[in-house]
Amino acid sequence: MRKYAGIAVALLFFAFSISIFIQLIPYDSYEGSAYHYKNPINGSVANESVPSHYIKETRNETGAVNAVTAIVVEYRGFDTLGEVTVLFTAATGVSFLLYQLHKKMQRREANLITKEGSKIVLPFALLTGAYIFIHGHLTPGGGFPGGSVIASGFLLMLLAYPKFFVNEKRLSYIESISGSIFVIIGLLGLLLATSFLQNFIPVGKPGHLFSAGIIPLIYIAIGFKVGSELSSIVQKLKEVEE
Amino acid sequence: MILVIIAWVMALLAIVAAIYAVETKDLLSSAIAMGIASLVVSIMFLVLQAPDVAITEASIGAALTMAVFVYAIGKTRRWEE
């Protein structure tokens, strides 16, 4: 009975996701009905000034071409600080639970394809991750995706080589330094501009690499932080007790 | 048209992988099926014009979560009772 109910729910979800594809929203249609949100319960029309402000003024105010990044780092920067803290707490919890005094790595040889392929793929994974978080204000992506791409590159090395090991002290230094850079940039905003995480660097030309003020700096810090945290989680899980 | 075809194939694959991940007794195949499901879902995100979510889903959902599950299975048991 439960199985059939599960299949029915899955089919409903399937029909729902197909019905989204039937009316694809084009990129440029924000002038249309996208943000005239009408509440179906009491029939009120939502305050549309905030979303339309984000869409129209982001480029001039922050200099970021990618509006998502501008919202995440600049308009809602304090939320991002909380998000980074959540990830930090998770990594701390994992290393607390899996702490082992006499540890050794699992010794199981990977096959030839994994070994040789990982040598080729690792530089590209690191480069792609760095590209994603450095160009966070220009192209889709940012600190969190870039850091997780870097961590998956390290995961590939951990899978391929039994003796591969990243020094935990170095990982935690990178993590704490980049986390501190995030908070220091925020405090500099409080000092030099009006509020915490406010932009205090000239915005520059939108679309250039050196533009958008503090957004690339913060996203580089977040990229290093997320990458080192996720790498340390995966490495902790790989260790076994002697 | 081709987007709709891709969407049908991807949604079918995601549902098949998700049902298999729940139903199988082998936890290792279950973890791998979950990775396949999130990889397919990341392609769906890309077609739905959310490329940043697609990058995150592909690297966290398909790679890191699956690795966490596989290492956890390695520390416990492989077969469900």
Tab-separated table of C-alpha atoms in Angstrom:
chain	number	residue	atom	x	y	z
A	1	MET	CA	0.000	0.000	0.000
A	2	ARG	CA	2.764	2.399	0.995
A	3	LYS	CA	4.651	1.582	-2.182
A	4	TYR	CA	1.660	2.523	-4.364
A	5	ALA	CA	1.167	5.745	-2.422
A	6	GLY	CA	4.828	6.572	-2.971
A	7	ILE	CA	4.527	5.875	-6.693
A	8	ALA	CA	1.423	8.065	-6.875
A	9	VAL	CA	3.232	10.945	-5.144
A	10	ALA	CA	6.208	10.513	-7.474
A	11	LEU	CA	3.941	10.606	-10.540
A	12	LEU	CA	2.246	13.746	-9.251
A	13	PHE	CA	5.645	15.393	-8.810
A	14	PHE	CA	6.585	14.211	-12.303
A	15	ALA	CA	3.476	15.811	-13.799
A	16	PHE	CA	4.200	18.993	-11.857
A	17	SER	CA	7.778	19.246	-13.086
A	18	ILE	CA	6.684	18.576	-16.660
A	19	SER	CA	4.037	21.269	-16.435
A	20	ILE	CA	6.798	23.752	-15.550
A	21	PHE	CA	8.687	22.908	-18.727
A	22	ILE	CA	5.658	23.488	-20.923
A	23	GLN	CA	5.718	27.224	-20.185
A	24	LEU	CA	9.387	28.111	-19.952
A	25	ILE	CA	10.062	31.619	-18.716
A	26	PRO	CA	12.439	33.462	-21.056
A	27	TYR	CA	15.388	35.385	-19.629
A	28	ASP	CA	14.247	38.901	-20.499
A	29	SER	CA	10.616	38.770	-19.465
A	30	TYR	CA	10.956	40.460	-16.081
A	31	GLU	CA	8.989	43.422	-17.371
A	32	GLY	CA	6.005	41.130	-17.708
A	33	SER	CA	3.990	39.456	-14.996
A	34	ALA	CA	6.842	37.774	-13.151
A	35	TYR	CA	6.881	39.922	-10.021
A	36	HIS	CA	3.270	41.033	-9.915
A	37	TYR	CA	2.671	38.390	-7.317
A	38	LYS	CA	-0.925	38.038	-6.230
A	39	ASN	CA	-1.592	36.204	-3.010
A	40	PRO	CA	-4.067	33.393	-3.790
A	41	ILE	CA	-5.493	33.323	-0.253
A	42	ASN	CA	-6.574	36.894	0.431
A	43	GLY	CA	-6.187	38.314	-3.063
A	44	SER	CA	-3.746	41.071	-2.115
A	45	VAL	CA	-1.019	42.115	-4.516
A	46	ALA	CA	2.440	41.834	-2.979
A	47	ASN	CA	4.699	44.822	-2.514
A	48	GLU	CA	6.534	44.676	-5.805
A	49	SER	CA	8.900	47.514	-5.146
A	50	VAL	CA	11.617	45.329	-3.563
A	51	PRO	CA	11.985	42.675	-6.328
A	52	SER	CA	11.723	45.254	-9.113
A	53	HIS	CA	14.300	47.380	-7.298
A	54	TYR	CA	16.658	44.406	-7.159
A	55	ILE	CA	16.184	43.674	-10.849
A	56	LYS	CA	16.508	47.255	-12.084
A	57	GLU	CA	19.008	48.883	-9.738
A	58	THR	CA	21.439	46.094	-8.782
A	59	ARG	CA	23.755	46.856	-11.664
A	60	ASN	CA	24.077	50.539	-10.804
A	61	GLU	CA	24.179	50.174	-7.032
A	62	THR	CA	26.569	47.259	-6.611
A	63	GLY	CA	28.268	46.940	-10.008
A	64	ALA	CA	27.585	43.204	-10.103
A	65	VAL	CA	26.204	41.784	-13.334
A	66	ASN	CA	24.972	38.658	-11.525
A	67	ALA	CA	22.041	39.911	-9.459
A	68	VAL	CA	21.868	36.702	-7.391
A	69	THR	CA	25.399	37.261	-6.115
A	70	ALA	CA	24.664	40.898	-5.344
A	71	ILE	CA	21.648	39.907	-3.264
A	72	VAL	CA	23.458	37.069	-1.471
A	73	VAL	CA	26.620	39.000	-0.594
A	74	GLU	CA	25.625	42.632	-0.471
A	75	TYR	CA	21.921	43.136	0.242
A	76	ARG	CA	21.633	39.997	2.387
A	77	GLY	CA	25.255	39.678	3.480
A	78	PHE	CA	24.443	39.022	7.110
A	79	ASP	CA	22.415	35.918	6.132
A	80	THR	CA	25.444	34.644	4.244
A	81	LEU	CA	27.570	35.087	7.375
A	82	GLY	CA	25.036	32.912	9.220
A	83	GLU	CA	25.121	30.336	6.441
A	84	VAL	CA	28.922	30.140	6.628
A	85	THR	CA	28.625	29.732	10.400
A	86	VAL	CA	26.210	26.811	9.930
A	87	LEU	CA	28.720	25.065	7.681
A	88	PHE	CA	31.525	25.762	10.161
A	89	THR	CA	29.449	24.257	12.983
A	90	ALA	CA	28.728	21.169	10.876
A	91	ALA	CA	32.425	20.668	10.101
A	92	THR	CA	33.322	21.110	13.773
A	93	GLY	CA	30.676	18.568	14.764
A	94	VAL	CA	31.930	16.011	12.255
A	95	SER	CA	35.525	16.334	13.422
A	96	PHE	CA	34.351	16.152	17.054
A	97	LEU	CA	32.340	12.965	16.476
A	98	LEU	CA	34.952	11.217	14.361
A	99	TYR	CA	38.026	12.168	16.375
A	100	GLN	CA	40.549	9.362	16.504
A	101	LEU	CA	43.820	9.398	18.344
A	102	HIS	CA	45.541	6.613	16.423
A	103	LYS	CA	44.354	7.044	12.934
A	104	LYS	CA	45.386	5.628	9.631
A	105	MET	CA	43.971	5.951	6.174
A	106	GLN	CA	42.070	3.173	4.473
A	107	ARG	CA	44.540	1.228	2.381
A	108	ARG	CA	42.728	-0.003	-0.628
A	109	GLU	CA	44.284	0.414	-4.053
A	110	ALA	CA	42.095	2.114	-6.617
A	111	ASN	CA	42.090	0.831	-10.174
A	112	LEU	CA	44.268	2.227	-12.937
A	113	ILE	CA	41.554	4.331	-14.587
A	114	THR	CA	40.735	6.184	-11.365
A	115	LYS	CA	44.410	6.756	-10.576
A	116	GLU	CA	45.437	8.087	-13.971
A	117	GLY	CA	42.170	9.917	-14.611
A	118	SER	CA	42.337	11.773	-11.318
A	119	LYS	CA	45.760	13.170	-12.243
A	120	ILE	CA	44.209	14.685	-15.367
A	121	VAL	CA	40.952	15.863	-13.790
A	122	LEU	CA	42.304	17.390	-10.529
A	123	PRO	CA	43.880	20.541	-12.069
A	124	PHE	CA	40.743	21.207	-14.067
A	125	ALA	CA	38.552	20.749	-11.004
A	126	LEU	CA	40.669	23.181	-8.967
A	127	LEU	CA	40.770	25.679	-11.843
A	128	THR	CA	37.012	25.457	-12.394
A	129	GLY	CA	36.328	25.969	-8.703
A	130	ALA	CA	38.640	28.979	-8.536
A	131	TYR	CA	37.069	30.399	-11.697
A	132	ILE	CA	33.574	29.978	-10.294
A	133	PHE	CA	34.275	31.851	-7.086
A	134	ILE	CA	36.511	34.558	-8.572
A	135	HIS	CA	33.960	35.328	-11.289
A	136	GLY	CA	31.035	35.117	-8.854
A	137	HIS	CA	29.882	38.646	-9.638
A	138	LEU	CA	30.012	38.105	-13.413
A	139	THR	CA	28.871	34.550	-14.133
A	140	PRO	CA	26.501	32.138	-12.346
A	141	GLY	CA	28.014	30.593	-9.259
A	142	GLY	CA	29.916	31.981	-6.334
A	143	GLY	CA	31.732	30.972	-3.201
A	144	PHE	CA	29.630	27.975	-2.199
A	145	PRO	CA	29.578	26.184	-5.590
A	146	GLY	CA	33.248	27.003	-6.213
A	147	GLY	CA	34.315	25.693	-2.829
A	148	SER	CA	32.335	22.504	-3.258
A	149	VAL	CA	33.860	21.925	-6.711
A	150	ILE	CA	37.331	22.252	-5.143
A	151	ALA	CA	36.322	19.840	-2.367
A	152	SER	CA	35.104	17.303	-4.925
A	153	GLY	CA	38.521	17.535	-6.589
A	154	PHE	CA	40.114	16.643	-3.249
A	155	LEU	CA	37.571	13.840	-2.869
A	156	LEU	CA	38.759	12.427	-6.193
A	157	MET	CA	42.356	12.369	-4.913
A	158	LEU	CA	41.225	10.727	-1.668
A	159	LEU	CA	39.407	8.040	-3.648
A	160	ALA	CA	42.279	7.395	-6.031
A	161	TYR	CA	45.285	7.369	-3.693
A	162	PRO	CA	45.159	5.511	-0.374
A	163	LYS	CA	48.018	7.523	1.109
A	164	PHE	CA	46.841	10.966	-0.027
A	165	PHE	CA	46.535	13.219	2.989
A	166	VAL	CA	45.930	16.920	3.522
A	167	ASN	CA	47.394	18.409	6.686
A	168	GLU	CA	44.471	19.178	8.992
A	169	LYS	CA	46.236	22.103	10.646
A	170	ARG	CA	46.723	23.770	7.284
A	171	LEU	CA	43.058	23.224	6.406
A	172	SER	CA	41.897	24.755	9.665
A	173	TYR	CA	44.286	27.706	9.270
A	174	ILE	CA	42.929	28.406	5.776
A	175	GLU	CA	39.407	28.087	7.102
A	176	SER	CA	39.837	30.395	10.068
A	177	ILE	CA	41.836	33.007	8.144
A	178	SER	CA	39.252	33.220	5.364
A	179	GLY	CA	36.388	33.330	7.862
A	180	SER	CA	38.146	36.163	9.680
A	181	ILE	CA	38.651	38.015	6.378
A	182	PHE	CA	34.882	37.872	5.813
A	183	VAL	CA	34.153	39.375	9.236
A	184	ILE	CA	36.970	41.948	8.924
A	185	ILE	CA	35.592	43.155	5.572
A	186	GLY	CA	32.187	43.468	7.223
A	187	LEU	CA	33.636	45.463	10.118
A	188	LEU	CA	35.553	47.704	7.690
A	189	GLY	CA	32.187	48.454	6.094
A	190	LEU	CA	30.947	49.488	9.528
A	191	LEU	CA	34.016	51.674	9.988
A	192	LEU	CA	34.406	53.300	6.564
A	193	ALA	CA	30.794	53.249	5.323
A	194	THR	CA	27.518	53.199	7.208
A	195	SER	CA	26.739	49.611	8.208
A	196	PHE	CA	28.082	46.068	8.607
A	197	LEU	CA	29.055	44.501	5.248
A	198	GLN	CA	28.417	47.764	3.426
A	199	ASN	CA	30.419	48.316	0.267
A	200	PHE	CA	33.321	50.738	0.814
A	201	ILE	CA	35.368	50.138	-2.353
A	202	PRO	CA	34.560	52.012	-5.602
A	203	VAL	CA	32.122	49.999	-7.675
A	204	GLY	CA	33.907	50.285	-11.018
A	205	LYS	CA	32.545	49.345	-14.407
A	206	PRO	CA	29.922	46.571	-14.353
A	207	GLY	CA	31.122	43.545	-16.284
A	208	HIS	CA	34.823	43.933	-15.536
A	209	LEU	CA	36.746	41.511	-13.338
A	210	PHE	CA	37.827	44.256	-10.921
A	211	SER	CA	34.404	45.651	-10.179
A	212	ALA	CA	31.497	45.254	-7.782
A	213	GLY	CA	33.411	46.441	-4.717
A	214	ILE	CA	33.639	43.916	-1.902
A	215	ILE	CA	31.652	41.120	-3.590
A	216	PRO	CA	34.636	39.326	-5.221
A	217	LEU	CA	36.741	39.702	-2.049
A	218	ILE	CA	34.049	38.140	0.127
A	219	TYR	CA	33.358	35.389	-2.378
A	220	ILE	CA	37.060	34.482	-2.602
A	221	ALA	CA	37.128	34.191	1.196
A	222	ILE	CA	33.946	32.086	1.196
A	223	GLY	CA	35.321	29.866	-1.582
A	224	PHE	CA	38.485	29.056	0.399
A	225	LYS	CA	36.476	28.536	3.570
A	226	VAL	CA	33.880	26.212	2.056
A	227	GLY	CA	36.510	24.269	0.104
A	228	SER	CA	38.690	23.616	3.154
A	229	GLU	CA	35.698	22.771	5.363
A	230	LEU	CA	34.189	20.237	2.972
A	231	SER	CA	37.637	18.716	2.290
A	232	SER	CA	38.212	18.268	6.012
A	233	ILE	CA	34.769	16.633	6.432
A	234	VAL	CA	35.431	14.127	3.640
A	235	GLN	CA	38.938	13.391	4.908
A	236	LYS	CA	37.671	12.828	8.463
A	237	LEU	CA	35.161	10.326	7.142
A	238	LYS	CA	37.874	8.448	5.277
A	239	GLU	CA	40.059	7.866	8.341
A	240	VAL	CA	39.699	4.561	10.171
A	241	GLU	CA	40.826	3.597	13.635
A	242	GLU	CA	43.979	1.574	13.905
B	1	MET	CA	10.737	20.844	-28.398
B	2	ILE	CA	14.093	19.280	-27.637
B	3	LEU	CA	14.007	20.822	-24.161
B	4	VAL	CA	10.698	19.098	-23.474
B	5	ILE	CA	12.117	15.757	-24.618
B	6	ILE	CA	15.183	16.231	-22.385
B	7	ALA	CA	12.855	17.134	-19.533
B	8	TRP	CA	10.759	13.973	-19.968
B	9	VAL	CA	13.814	11.712	-20.119
B	10	MET	CA	15.485	13.396	-17.126
B	11	ALA	CA	12.343	13.367	-14.992
B	12	LEU	CA	11.729	9.671	-15.770
B	13	LEU	CA	15.355	8.837	-14.908
B	14	ALA	CA	15.154	10.811	-11.660
B	15	ILE	CA	11.980	9.010	-10.594
B	16	VAL	CA	13.320	5.559	-11.494
B	17	ALA	CA	16.579	6.225	-9.606
B	18	ALA	CA	14.733	7.603	-6.582
B	19	ILE	CA	12.344	4.624	-6.374
B	20	TYR	CA	15.271	2.226	-6.754
B	21	ALA	CA	17.196	4.030	-4.010
B	22	VAL	CA	14.286	3.553	-1.611
B	23	GLU	CA	13.390	-0.020	-2.550
B	24	THR	CA	16.734	-1.805	-2.838
B	25	LYS	CA	18.252	-3.712	0.087
B	26	ASP	CA	21.818	-2.965	-0.987
B	27	LEU	CA	22.716	0.332	0.662
B	28	LEU	CA	25.718	0.936	-1.613
B	29	SER	CA	23.558	0.745	-4.759
B	30	SER	CA	21.033	2.901	-2.955
B	31	ALA	CA	23.650	5.624	-2.389
B	32	ILE	CA	24.776	5.428	-6.011
B	33	ALA	CA	21.176	5.644	-7.244
B	34	MET	CA	20.713	8.727	-5.081
B	35	GLY	CA	23.785	10.269	-6.698
B	36	ILE	CA	22.359	9.525	-10.147
B	37	ALA	CA	19.049	11.104	-9.148
B	38	SER	CA	20.706	14.316	-7.997
B	39	LEU	CA	22.919	14.463	-11.099
B	40	VAL	CA	19.794	14.225	-13.263
B	41	VAL	CA	18.040	16.834	-11.125
B	42	SER	CA	21.031	19.143	-11.640
B	43	ILE	CA	20.596	18.815	-15.415
B	44	MET	CA	16.931	19.698	-14.908
B	45	PHE	CA	17.989	22.801	-12.961
B	46	LEU	CA	20.223	23.760	-15.883
B	47	VAL	CA	17.326	23.388	-18.333
B	48	LEU	CA	15.117	25.425	-15.973
B	49	GLN	CA	17.680	28.274	-16.250
B	50	ALA	CA	19.118	28.075	-12.739
B	51	PRO	CA	22.789	27.417	-13.556
B	52	ASP	CA	24.158	28.363	-10.126
B	53	VAL	CA	21.841	25.890	-8.385
B	54	ALA	CA	22.813	23.295	-10.999
B	55	ILE	CA	26.536	23.693	-10.197
B	56	THR	CA	25.887	23.357	-6.469
B	57	GLU	CA	23.601	20.357	-6.897
B	58	ALA	CA	26.070	18.557	-9.167
B	59	SER	CA	29.059	19.005	-6.872
B	60	ILE	CA	27.364	18.604	-3.478
B	61	GLY	CA	24.451	16.292	-4.271
B	62	ALA	CA	26.148	14.007	-6.742
B	63	ALA	CA	29.737	13.977	-5.465
B	64	LEU	CA	30.127	14.935	-1.806
B	65	THR	CA	26.868	13.545	-0.363
B	66	MET	CA	27.400	10.258	-2.151
B	67	ALA	CA	30.964	10.070	-0.806
B	68	VAL	CA	29.720	10.732	2.727
B	69	PHE	CA	27.176	7.921	2.379
B	70	VAL	CA	29.698	5.520	0.865
B	71	TYR	CA	32.226	6.138	3.664
B	72	ALA	CA	29.476	5.751	6.268
B	73	ILE	CA	28.439	2.409	4.708
B	74	GLY	CA	32.094	1.379	4.791
B	75	LYS	CA	32.130	2.018	8.541
B	76	THR	CA	28.860	0.102	9.156
B	77	ARG	CA	27.019	-2.568	7.111
B	78	ARG	CA	26.285	-2.833	3.440
B	79	TRP	CA	23.009	-4.808	3.514
B	80	GLU	CA	19.707	-3.702	4.930
B	81	GLU	CA	17.946	-6.316	7.041
